């Protein structure tokens, strides 16, 4: 059974709220993920043609998307303490990550503008599978987070050509070690 809000795995393993400040909770040692439940910024539709399957070219971002990417990059940079972020957008027509896993990054931001959101479960297997709603912003600790936290595993939900997902992923760009 999928829940569209944070499952009750522990009182704080997944923290959710309707204000972007909830993402700051990721700094706590007992939190593995923070979910900002927000309305989908593109509303009902508003998808550019390149968000459809079989489109390979990108030809300018709609204003709402550019604004959202900039805002989310700023929020991730604030939590991660970085100057730059790596941005990846994709239209998925299949389950791109079918197994539950923890990313080999310090932290990852995920949001889905179209289709079902990311699914997660506690690494111990306790509790139900949780799922983000469309438009929700999920910030998850990866295996490279500096302070060990009880891990939360995630995967992509099912998608198809008839029900594609339009997903944004962001990671902090780590500074190169100084020599």
CSV table of N, CA and C in Angstrom, one decimal:
chain,number,residue,atom,x,y,z
A,1,UNK,N,0.8,-1.2,0.0
A,1,UNK,CA,0.0,0.0,0.0
A,1,UNK,C,0.9,1.2,0.0
A,2,UNK,N,0.6,2.2,-0.9
A,2,UNK,CA,1.4,3.4,-1.0
A,2,UNK,C,0.7,4.5,-0.3
A,3,UNK,N,1.5,5.3,0.5
A,3,UNK,CA,1.0,6.5,1.1
A,3,UNK,C,1.6,7.7,0.4
A,4,UNK,N,0.8,8.7,0.2
A,4,UNK,CA,1.3,9.9,-0.5
A,4,UNK,C,1.9,10.9,0.5
A,5,UNK,N,2.0,10.5,1.7
A,5,UNK,CA,2.7,11.4,2.7
A,5,UNK,C,3.8,10.5,3.4
A,6,UNK,N,4.5,11.1,4.3
A,6,UNK,CA,5.6,10.4,5.0
A,6,UNK,C,5.0,9.3,5.8
A,7,UNK,N,5.5,8.0,5.7
A,7,UNK,CA,4.9,7.0,6.5
A,7,UNK,C,5.4,7.1,8.0
A,8,UNK,N,4.7,6.5,8.9
A,8,UNK,CA,5.1,6.6,10.3
A,8,UNK,C,6.2,5.5,10.6
A,9,UNK,N,7.3,5.7,10.0
A,9,UNK,CA,8.4,4.7,10.2
A,9,UNK,C,9.0,4.9,11.6
A,10,UNK,N,9.3,6.1,12.0
A,10,UNK,CA,9.7,6.5,13.3
A,10,UNK,C,9.1,7.9,13.4
A,11,UNK,N,9.2,8.5,14.6
A,11,UNK,CA,8.6,9.9,14.7
A,11,UNK,C,9.4,10.9,13.8
A,12,UNK,N,10.6,10.6,13.4
A,12,UNK,CA,11.4,11.6,12.7
A,12,UNK,C,12.2,11.2,11.5
A,13,UNK,N,12.2,9.9,11.2
A,13,UNK,CA,13.0,9.4,10.0
A,13,UNK,C,12.7,10.2,8.8
A,14,UNK,N,11.4,10.4,8.5
A,14,UNK,CA,10.9,11.2,7.4
A,14,UNK,C,10.1,12.3,8.0
A,15,UNK,N,10.5,13.6,7.7
A,15,UNK,CA,9.8,14.7,8.2
A,15,UNK,C,9.1,15.4,7.0
A,16,UNK,N,7.9,15.8,7.1
A,16,UNK,CA,7.2,16.5,6.0
A,16,UNK,C,6.4,17.7,6.5
A,17,UNK,N,6.2,18.6,5.6
A,17,UNK,CA,5.5,19.8,5.9
A,17,UNK,C,5.2,20.6,4.7
A,18,UNK,N,4.3,21.6,4.8
A,18,UNK,CA,3.9,22.4,3.6
A,18,UNK,C,4.6,23.7,3.5
A,19,UNK,N,5.7,23.8,4.2
A,19,UNK,CA,6.6,25.0,4.1
A,19,UNK,C,8.0,24.6,3.7
A,20,UNK,N,8.7,25.3,2.8
A,20,UNK,CA,10.0,24.9,2.3
A,20,UNK,C,11.0,24.8,3.5
A,21,UNK,N,10.8,25.4,4.6
A,21,UNK,CA,11.7,25.3,5.7
A,21,UNK,C,11.8,23.9,6.3
A,22,UNK,N,10.8,23.1,6.0
A,22,UNK,CA,10.9,21.7,6.5
A,22,UNK,C,12.2,21.0,5.9
A,23,UNK,N,12.7,21.4,4.8
A,23,UNK,CA,13.9,20.8,4.2
A,23,UNK,C,15.1,21.0,5.1
A,24,UNK,N,15.1,22.0,6.0
A,24,UNK,CA,16.2,22.2,6.9
A,24,UNK,C,16.3,21.1,8.0
A,25,UNK,N,15.2,20.4,8.2
A,25,UNK,CA,15.2,19.3,9.1
A,25,UNK,C,16.2,18.2,8.7
A,26,UNK,N,16.7,18.1,7.5
A,26,UNK,CA,17.6,17.1,7.0
A,26,UNK,C,18.9,17.2,7.8
A,27,UNK,N,19.2,18.4,8.3
A,27,UNK,CA,20.5,18.6,9.1
A,27,UNK,C,20.5,17.8,10.4
A,28,UNK,N,19.3,17.4,10.9
A,28,UNK,CA,19.2,16.6,12.1
A,28,UNK,C,19.7,15.2,11.9
A,29,UNK,N,20.4,14.7,12.9
A,29,UNK,CA,21.0,13.4,12.8
A,29,UNK,C,20.0,12.2,12.8
A,30,UNK,N,18.8,12.5,13.3
A,30,UNK,CA,17.7,11.4,13.3
A,30,UNK,C,16.8,11.5,12.1
A,31,UNK,N,17.1,12.4,11.1
A,31,UNK,CA,16.2,12.5,9.9
A,31,UNK,C,17.0,12.0,8.7
A,32,UNK,N,16.3,11.2,7.9
A,32,UNK,CA,16.9,10.6,6.7
A,32,UNK,C,16.4,11.3,5.5
A,33,UNK,N,15.2,11.9,5.6
A,33,UNK,CA,14.6,12.6,4.4
A,33,UNK,C,13.6,13.6,4.9
A,34,UNK,N,13.5,14.7,4.1
A,34,UNK,CA,12.6,15.8,4.4
A,34,UNK,C,11.7,16.0,3.1
A,35,UNK,N,10.4,16.1,3.3
A,35,UNK,CA,9.5,16.2,2.2
A,35,UNK,C,8.7,17.5,2.4
A,36,UNK,N,8.9,18.4,1.4
A,36,UNK,CA,8.1,19.6,1.3
A,36,UNK,C,6.9,19.3,0.4
A,37,UNK,N,5.7,19.2,1.0
A,37,UNK,CA,4.5,18.9,0.3
A,37,UNK,C,3.9,20.2,-0.2
A,38,UNK,N,4.0,20.4,-1.5
A,38,UNK,CA,3.5,21.6,-2.2
A,38,UNK,C,2.7,21.3,-3.4
A,39,UNK,N,1.9,22.3,-3.8
A,39,UNK,CA,1.2,22.0,-5.1
A,39,UNK,C,2.2,21.9,-6.2
A,40,UNK,N,1.8,21.2,-7.3
A,40,UNK,CA,2.6,21.1,-8.4
A,40,UNK,C,2.8,22.5,-9.1
A,41,UNK,N,4.0,23.0,-9.2
A,41,UNK,CA,4.2,24.4,-9.7
A,41,UNK,C,3.7,24.6,-11.2
A,42,UNK,N,3.5,23.5,-11.9
A,42,UNK,CA,3.1,23.7,-13.3
A,42,UNK,C,1.6,23.6,-13.4
A,43,UNK,N,0.9,23.4,-12.3
A,43,UNK,CA,-0.6,23.3,-12.3
A,43,UNK,C,-1.1,22.0,-13.0
A,44,UNK,N,-2.2,22.1,-13.6
A,44,UNK,CA,-2.8,21.0,-14.3
A,44,UNK,C,-2.4,21.0,-15.7
A,45,UNK,N,-1.3,20.4,-16.0
A,45,UNK,CA,-0.8,20.4,-17.4
A,45,UNK,C,0.4,21.4,-17.5
A,46,UNK,N,0.4,22.2,-18.5
A,46,UNK,CA,1.5,23.2,-18.7
A,46,UNK,C,2.8,22.5,-19.0
A,47,UNK,N,2.8,21.3,-19.4
A,47,UNK,CA,4.0,20.6,-19.8
A,47,UNK,C,4.5,21.0,-21.2
A,48,UNK,N,5.7,21.4,-21.3
A,48,UNK,CA,6.2,21.7,-22.6
A,48,UNK,C,6.2,20.4,-23.5
A,49,UNK,N,6.2,20.6,-24.8
A,49,UNK,CA,6.2,19.4,-25.7
A,49,UNK,C,7.4,18.5,-25.4
A,50,UNK,N,8.5,19.0,-25.0
A,50,UNK,CA,9.7,18.1,-24.8
A,50,UNK,C,9.5,17.2,-23.5
A,51,UNK,N,8.5,17.4,-22.8
A,51,UNK,CA,8.2,16.6,-21.6
A,51,UNK,C,7.5,15.3,-22.0
A,52,UNK,N,7.2,15.2,-23.3
A,52,UNK,CA,6.5,14.0,-23.8
A,52,UNK,C,7.5,13.0,-24.2
A,53,UNK,N,7.2,11.7,-24.1
A,53,UNK,CA,8.1,10.6,-24.6
A,53,UNK,C,8.5,10.9,-26.1
A,54,UNK,N,9.6,10.4,-26.4
A,54,UNK,CA,10.1,10.5,-27.8
A,54,UNK,C,10.6,11.9,-28.2
A,55,UNK,N,10.7,12.8,-27.3
A,55,UNK,CA,11.3,14.1,-27.6
A,55,UNK,C,12.7,14.2,-27.0
A,56,UNK,N,13.7,14.4,-27.8
A,56,UNK,CA,15.1,14.4,-27.3
A,56,UNK,C,15.6,15.8,-27.2
A,57,UNK,N,15.1,16.8,-27.9
A,57,UNK,CA,15.6,18.1,-27.8
A,57,UNK,C,15.0,19.0,-26.7
A,58,UNK,N,15.8,19.9,-26.2
A,58,UNK,CA,15.3,20.9,-25.3
A,58,UNK,C,15.4,22.3,-26.0
A,59,UNK,N,14.3,23.0,-25.9
A,59,UNK,CA,14.3,24.3,-26.6
A,59,UNK,C,13.7,25.4,-25.8
A,60,UNK,N,14.4,25.7,-24.7
A,60,UNK,CA,14.0,26.8,-23.8
A,60,UNK,C,13.0,26.2,-22.8
A,61,UNK,N,13.2,26.7,-21.6
A,61,UNK,CA,12.4,26.3,-20.5
A,61,UNK,C,11.2,27.3,-20.3
A,62,UNK,N,10.0,26.8,-19.9
A,62,UNK,CA,9.0,27.7,-19.6
A,62,UNK,C,9.4,28.5,-18.3
A,63,UNK,N,8.9,29.7,-18.2
A,63,UNK,CA,9.2,30.5,-17.1
A,63,UNK,C,9.0,29.9,-15.7
A,64,UNK,N,7.9,29.2,-15.5
A,64,UNK,CA,7.6,28.6,-14.2
A,64,UNK,C,8.7,27.5,-13.9
A,65,UNK,N,9.2,26.8,-14.9
A,65,UNK,CA,10.1,25.7,-14.6
A,65,UNK,C,11.5,26.3,-14.3
A,66,UNK,N,11.9,27.3,-15.1
A,66,UNK,CA,13.2,28.0,-14.8
A,66,UNK,C,13.2,28.6,-13.4
A,67,UNK,N,12.1,29.2,-13.0
A,67,UNK,CA,11.9,29.8,-11.6
A,67,UNK,C,12.0,28.7,-10.6
A,68,UNK,N,11.3,27.6,-10.8
A,68,UNK,CA,11.3,26.5,-9.9
A,68,UNK,C,12.7,25.8,-9.7
A,69,UNK,N,13.4,25.6,-10.8
A,69,UNK,CA,14.7,25.0,-10.8
A,69,UNK,C,15.7,25.9,-10.0
A,70,UNK,N,15.6,27.2,-10.2
A,70,UNK,CA,16.5,28.2,-9.5
A,70,UNK,C,16.1,28.2,-8.0
A,71,UNK,N,14.9,28.2,-7.7
A,71,UNK,CA,14.5,28.1,-6.2
A,71,UNK,C,14.9,26.9,-5.6
A,72,UNK,N,14.7,25.7,-6.2
A,72,UNK,CA,15.1,24.4,-5.6
A,72,UNK,C,16.6,24.3,-5.5
A,73,UNK,N,17.3,24.8,-6.5
A,73,UNK,CA,18.8,24.8,-6.4
A,73,UNK,C,19.3,25.6,-5.2
A,74,UNK,N,18.7,26.8,-5.0
A,74,UNK,CA,19.0,27.6,-3.8
A,74,UNK,C,18.7,26.9,-2.5
A,75,UNK,N,17.6,26.2,-2.4
A,75,UNK,CA,17.2,25.5,-1.2
A,75,UNK,C,18.2,24.3,-1.0
A,76,UNK,N,18.6,23.6,-2.0
A,76,UNK,CA,19.5,22.5,-1.9
A,76,UNK,C,20.9,23.0,-1.5
A,77,UNK,N,21.3,24.1,-2.1
A,77,UNK,CA,22.6,24.7,-1.8
A,77,UNK,C,22.7,25.1,-0.3
A,78,UNK,N,21.6,25.7,0.2
A,78,UNK,CA,21.5,26.1,1.6
A,78,UNK,C,21.7,24.9,2.6
A,79,UNK,N,21.0,23.8,2.3
A,79,UNK,CA,21.0,22.7,3.2
A,79,UNK,C,22.4,22.0,3.1
A,80,UNK,N,22.8,21.8,1.8
A,80,UNK,CA,24.1,21.1,1.6
A,80,UNK,C,25.3,21.9,1.8
A,81,UNK,N,25.2,23.2,1.9
A,81,UNK,CA,26.4,24.1,2.1
A,81,UNK,C,27.3,24.1,0.9
A,82,UNK,N,26.7,24.1,-0.3
A,82,UNK,CA,27.5,24.1,-1.5
A,82,UNK,C,27.2,25.4,-2.4
A,83,UNK,N,28.1,25.6,-3.3
A,83,UNK,CA,27.9,26.8,-4.2
A,83,UNK,C,27.3,26.4,-5.5
A,84,UNK,N,27.4,25.2,-5.9
A,84,UNK,CA,26.8,24.8,-7.2
A,84,UNK,C,26.1,23.4,-7.0
A,85,UNK,N,25.1,23.2,-7.9
A,85,UNK,CA,24.3,22.0,-7.9
A,85,UNK,C,24.3,21.4,-9.4
A,86,UNK,N,24.2,20.1,-9.5
A,86,UNK,CA,24.1,19.4,-10.7
A,86,UNK,C,22.6,19.1,-10.9
A,87,UNK,N,22.1,19.5,-12.1
A,87,UNK,CA,20.6,19.4,-12.4
A,87,UNK,C,20.4,18.3,-13.5
A,88,UNK,N,19.5,17.4,-13.3
A,88,UNK,CA,19.1,16.4,-14.3
A,88,UNK,C,17.6,16.4,-14.4
A,89,UNK,N,17.1,16.5,-15.6
A,89,UNK,CA,15.7,16.3,-15.8
A,89,UNK,C,15.5,15.2,-16.8
A,90,UNK,N,14.5,14.4,-16.6
A,90,UNK,CA,14.2,13.3,-17.5
A,90,UNK,C,12.7,13.0,-17.6
A,91,UNK,N,12.3,12.5,-18.8
A,91,UNK,CA,11.0,12.0,-19.0
A,91,UNK,C,11.2,10.5,-18.9
A,92,UNK,N,10.6,9.9,-17.9
A,92,UNK,CA,10.8,8.4,-17.7
A,92,UNK,C,9.5,7.7,-18.2
A,93,UNK,N,9.7,6.7,-19.0
A,93,UNK,CA,8.6,5.9,-19.6
A,93,UNK,C,8.7,4.5,-19.0
A,94,UNK,N,9.6,4.2,-18.1
A,94,UNK,CA,9.7,3.0,-17.4
A,94,UNK,C,10.2,3.2,-16.0
A,95,UNK,N,10.2,2.2,-15.1
A,95,UNK,CA,10.8,2.4,-13.8
A,95,UNK,C,12.3,2.4,-13.9
A,96,UNK,N,12.9,3.6,-13.8
A,96,UNK,CA,14.3,3.7,-14.1
A,96,UNK,C,15.2,3.2,-13.0
A,97,UNK,N,14.7,3.1,-11.7
A,97,UNK,CA,15.5,2.5,-10.6
A,97,UNK,C,14.5,1.6,-9.9
A,98,UNK,N,14.5,0.3,-10.4
A,98,UNK,CA,13.4,-0.6,-9.8
A,98,UNK,C,13.7,-1.1,-8.4
A,99,UNK,N,14.9,-1.1,-8.0
A,99,UNK,CA,15.3,-1.6,-6.6
A,99,UNK,C,15.4,-0.5,-5.6
A,100,UNK,N,15.0,-0.8,-4.4
A,100,UNK,CA,15.2,0.2,-3.3
A,100,UNK,C,16.7,0.3,-3.1
A,101,UNK,N,17.2,1.5,-3.0
A,101,UNK,CA,18.6,1.8,-2.8
A,101,UNK,C,18.9,3.1,-2.1
A,102,UNK,N,20.1,3.3,-1.7
A,102,UNK,CA,20.5,4.6,-1.2
A,102,UNK,C,21.5,5.2,-2.2
A,103,UNK,N,21.4,6.4,-2.6
A,103,UNK,CA,22.3,7.0,-3.6
A,103,UNK,C,23.7,7.2,-3.0
A,104,UNK,N,24.7,7.0,-3.8
A,104,UNK,CA,26.1,7.3,-3.4
A,104,UNK,C,26.5,8.7,-3.6
A,105,UNK,N,25.7,9.6,-3.0
A,105,UNK,CA,25.9,11.0,-3.0
A,105,UNK,C,25.7,11.5,-1.5
A,106,UNK,N,26.0,12.7,-1.3
A,106,UNK,CA,25.8,13.3,0.1
A,106,UNK,C,24.3,13.5,0.3
A,107,UNK,N,23.7,14.1,-0.6
A,107,UNK,CA,22.3,14.4,-0.5
A,107,UNK,C,21.7,14.6,-1.9
A,108,UNK,N,20.4,14.2,-2.1
A,108,UNK,CA,19.8,14.3,-3.4
A,108,UNK,C,18.4,15.0,-3.2
A,109,UNK,N,18.1,15.9,-4.1
A,109,UNK,CA,16.8,16.5,-4.2
A,109,UNK,C,16.0,15.9,-5.4
A,110,UNK,N,14.8,15.5,-5.1
A,110,UNK,CA,13.9,14.9,-6.2
A,110,UNK,C,12.6,15.6,-6.2
A,111,UNK,N,12.0,15.9,-7.3
A,111,UNK,CA,10.6,16.3,-7.5
A,111,UNK,C,10.1,15.8,-8.8
A,112,UNK,N,8.8,15.5,-8.8
A,112,UNK,CA,8.2,15.0,-10.0
A,112,UNK,C,7.1,15.9,-10.4
A,113,UNK,N,7.2,16.4,-11.6
A,113,UNK,CA,6.2,17.4,-12.1
A,113,UNK,C,5.0,16.7,-12.8
A,114,UNK,N,5.2,15.5,-13.2
A,114,UNK,CA,4.2,14.7,-13.9
A,114,UNK,C,4.4,13.2,-13.5
A,115,UNK,N,3.3,12.6,-13.2
A,115,UNK,CA,3.4,11.2,-12.8
A,115,UNK,C,3.6,11.0,-11.3
A,116,UNK,N,3.7,9.7,-10.9
A,116,UNK,CA,3.9,9.4,-9.5
A,116,UNK,C,5.3,9.8,-9.0
A,117,UNK,N,5.3,10.2,-7.7
A,117,UNK,CA,6.6,10.6,-7.1
A,117,UNK,C,7.4,9.4,-6.6
A,118,UNK,N,8.6,9.7,-6.1
A,118,UNK,CA,9.5,8.7,-5.6
A,118,UNK,C,8.9,7.9,-4.5
A,119,UNK,N,9.3,6.6,-4.4
A,119,UNK,CA,8.8,5.8,-3.3
A,119,UNK,C,10.0,5.6,-2.3
A,120,UNK,N,9.7,5.3,-1.0
A,120,UNK,CA,10.7,5.1,-0.1
A,120,UNK,C,10.3,4.1,1.0
A,121,UNK,N,11.3,3.5,1.6
A,121,UNK,CA,11.0,2.5,2.7
A,121,UNK,C,12.2,2.6,3.7
A,122,UNK,N,12.0,2.3,4.9
A,122,UNK,CA,13.1,2.2,5.9
A,122,UNK,C,14.0,1.0,5.5
A,123,UNK,N,15.3,1.2,5.7
A,123,UNK,CA,16.2,0.1,5.3
A,123,UNK,C,16.0,-1.2,6.1
A,124,UNK,N,15.4,-1.1,7.3
A,124,UNK,CA,15.2,-2.3,8.1
A,124,UNK,C,14.0,-3.0,7.6
A,125,UNK,N,13.2,-2.4,6.7
A,125,UNK,CA,12.0,-3.1,6.1
A,125,UNK,C,10.8,-2.9,7.0
A,126,UNK,N,10.9,-2.2,8.1
A,126,UNK,CA,9.7,-1.9,8.9
A,126,UNK,C,8.9,-0.8,8.3
A,127,UNK,N,7.6,-0.8,8.6
A,127,UNK,CA,6.7,0.2,8.1
A,127,UNK,C,6.3,0.1,6.7
A,128,UNK,N,5.4,0.9,6.2
A,128,UNK,CA,4.8,0.8,4.9
A,128,UNK,C,5.8,1.6,3.9
A,129,UNK,N,5.5,1.4,2.6
A,129,UNK,CA,6.2,2.1,1.6
A,129,UNK,C,5.5,3.5,1.5
A,130,UNK,N,6.3,4.6,1.5
A,130,UNK,CA,5.8,5.9,1.4
A,130,UNK,C,6.0,6.4,-0.1
A,131,UNK,N,5.3,7.4,-0.5
A,131,UNK,CA,5.4,7.9,-1.8
A,131,UNK,C,5.1,9.4,-1.8
A,132,UNK,N,6.0,10.1,-2.5
A,132,UNK,CA,5.8,11.6,-2.6
A,132,UNK,C,4.7,11.9,-3.7
A,133,UNK,N,3.9,12.9,-3.4
A,133,UNK,CA,2.9,13.4,-4.3
A,133,UNK,C,3.5,14.2,-5.5
A,134,UNK,N,2.8,14.4,-6.5
A,134,UNK,CA,3.2,15.2,-7.6
A,134,UNK,C,3.5,16.6,-7.1
A,135,UNK,N,4.7,17.1,-7.5
A,135,UNK,CA,5.1,18.5,-7.1
A,135,UNK,C,5.9,18.5,-5.7
A,136,UNK,N,5.7,17.5,-4.9
A,136,UNK,CA,6.4,17.4,-3.6
A,136,UNK,C,7.9,17.4,-3.8
A,137,UNK,N,8.7,18.1,-3.0
A,137,UNK,CA,10.1,18.1,-3.0
A,137,UNK,C,10.7,17.2,-1.9
A,138,UNK,N,11.5,16.2,-2.3
A,138,UNK,CA,12.0,15.2,-1.4
A,138,UNK,C,13.5,15.4,-1.4
A,139,UNK,N,14.1,15.6,-0.2
A,139,UNK,CA,15.5,15.8,0.1
A,139,UNK,C,15.9,14.6,0.9
A,140,UNK,N,16.8,13.8,0.4
A,140,UNK,CA,17.2,12.5,1.0
A,140,UNK,C,18.7,12.5,1.2
A,141,UNK,N,19.1,12.0,2.4
A,141,UNK,CA,20.5,11.8,2.7
A,141,UNK,C,21.0,10.6,1.9
A,142,UNK,N,22.2,10.7,1.3
A,142,UNK,CA,22.8,9.6,0.6
A,142,UNK,C,23.9,8.9,1.5
A,143,UNK,N,24.5,7.9,0.9
A,143,UNK,CA,25.5,7.2,1.7
A,143,UNK,C,26.8,8.0,2.0
A,144,UNK,N,26.9,9.1,1.4
A,144,UNK,CA,28.1,10.0,1.7
A,144,UNK,C,27.8,11.1,2.6
A,145,UNK,N,26.6,11.1,3.3
A,145,UNK,CA,26.3,12.1,4.3
A,145,UNK,C,27.3,12.0,5.4
A,146,UNK,N,27.9,13.1,5.9
A,146,UNK,CA,29.0,13.0,6.8
A,146,UNK,C,28.8,12.3,8.2
A,147,UNK,N,27.5,12.4,8.7
A,147,UNK,CA,27.2,11.7,9.9
A,147,UNK,C,26.2,10.6,9.7
A,148,UNK,N,26.6,9.4,10.1
A,148,UNK,CA,25.7,8.2,9.8
A,148,UNK,C,24.3,8.4,10.3
A,149,UNK,N,23.3,8.1,9.5
A,149,UNK,CA,21.9,8.2,9.8
A,149,UNK,C,21.3,6.9,9.4
A,150,UNK,N,20.3,6.4,10.2
A,150,UNK,CA,19.6,5.2,9.8
A,150,UNK,C,19.1,5.4,8.3
A,151,UNK,N,19.5,4.6,7.4
A,151,UNK,CA,19.2,4.9,6.0
A,151,UNK,C,17.7,4.7,5.6
A,152,UNK,N,17.3,5.5,4.7
A,152,UNK,CA,16.1,5.4,4.0
A,152,UNK,C,16.4,5.0,2.6
A,153,UNK,N,15.7,4.0,2.1
A,153,UNK,CA,15.9,3.5,0.7
A,153,UNK,C,14.8,4.0,-0.2
A,154,UNK,N,15.1,4.3,-1.4
A,154,UNK,CA,14.1,4.8,-2.4
A,154,UNK,C,14.2,4.1,-3.7
A,155,UNK,N,13.2,4.3,-4.5
A,155,UNK,CA,13.2,3.8,-5.9
A,155,UNK,C,12.2,4.6,-6.7
A,156,UNK,N,12.3,4.5,-8.0
A,156,UNK,CA,11.4,5.2,-8.9
A,156,UNK,C,10.1,4.3,-9.0
A,157,UNK,N,8.9,5.0,-9.1
A,157,UNK,CA,7.7,4.2,-9.2
A,157,UNK,C,7.5,3.8,-10.7
A,158,UNK,N,6.5,3.0,-10.9
A,158,UNK,CA,6.3,2.5,-12.3
A,158,UNK,C,5.9,3.7,-13.2
A,159,UNK,N,6.3,3.6,-14.4
A,159,UNK,CA,6.0,4.6,-15.5
A,159,UNK,C,5.8,3.9,-16.8
A,160,UNK,N,5.2,4.5,-17.7
A,160,UNK,CA,5.0,3.9,-19.0
A,160,UNK,C,4.8,5.0,-20.1
A,161,UNK,N,4.7,4.6,-21.3
A,161,UNK,CA,4.5,5.6,-22.4
A,161,UNK,C,3.2,6.3,-22.2
A,162,UNK,N,2.2,5.6,-21.7
A,162,UNK,CA,0.9,6.1,-21.5
A,162,UNK,C,0.8,7.0,-20.2
A,163,UNK,N,1.7,6.7,-19.2
A,163,UNK,CA,1.8,7.4,-18.0
A,163,UNK,C,3.3,7.8,-17.7
A,164,UNK,N,3.9,8.7,-18.4
A,164,UNK,CA,5.3,9.0,-18.2
A,164,UNK,C,5.4,9.9,-16.9
A,165,UNK,N,6.6,9.9,-16.4
A,165,UNK,CA,7.0,10.7,-15.3
A,165,UNK,C,8.0,11.8,-15.8
A,166,UNK,N,7.8,13.0,-15.3
A,166,UNK,CA,8.7,14.1,-15.6
A,166,UNK,C,9.4,14.5,-14.3
A,167,UNK,N,10.7,14.1,-14.2
A,167,UNK,CA,11.4,14.2,-12.9
A,167,UNK,C,12.6,15.1,-13.0
A,168,UNK,N,12.8,15.8,-11.9
A,168,UNK,CA,14.0,16.7,-11.7
A,168,UNK,C,14.8,16.1,-10.5
A,169,UNK,N,16.1,15.9,-10.7
A,169,UNK,CA,17.0,15.5,-9.7
A,169,UNK,C,18.1,16.5,-9.6
A,170,UNK,N,18.5,16.8,-8.3
A,170,UNK,CA,19.6,17.7,-8.1
A,170,UNK,C,20.6,17.1,-7.0
A,171,UNK,N,21.9,17.3,-7.3
A,171,UNK,CA,22.9,16.9,-6.3
A,171,UNK,C,23.8,18.1,-6.1
A,172,UNK,N,24.4,18.2,-4.9
A,172,UNK,CA,25.4,19.2,-4.7
A,172,UNK,C,26.7,18.9,-5.5
A,173,UNK,N,27.3,19.9,-6.0
A,173,UNK,CA,28.6,19.7,-6.7
A,173,UNK,C,29.7,19.9,-5.6
A,174,UNK,N,30.4,18.9,-5.2
A,174,UNK,CA,31.3,19.0,-4.2
A,174,UNK,C,32.6,19.7,-4.6
A,175,UNK,N,33.1,20.5,-3.8
A,175,UNK,CA,34.3,21.3,-4.1
A,175,UNK,C,35.5,20.3,-4.2
A,176,UNK,N,36.3,20.6,-5.2
A,176,UNK,CA,37.5,19.8,-5.4
A,176,UNK,C,38.5,20.0,-4.2
A,177,UNK,N,39.1,18.9,-3.7
A,177,UNK,CA,40.1,19.1,-2.6
A,177,UNK,C,41.2,20.0,-3.0
A,178,UNK,N,41.6,20.9,-2.1
A,178,UNK,CA,42.7,21.8,-2.4
A,178,UNK,C,44.0,21.1,-2.2
A,179,UNK,N,45.0,21.4,-3.1
A,179,UNK,CA,46.3,20.7,-3.0
A,179,UNK,C,47.3,21.6,-2.3
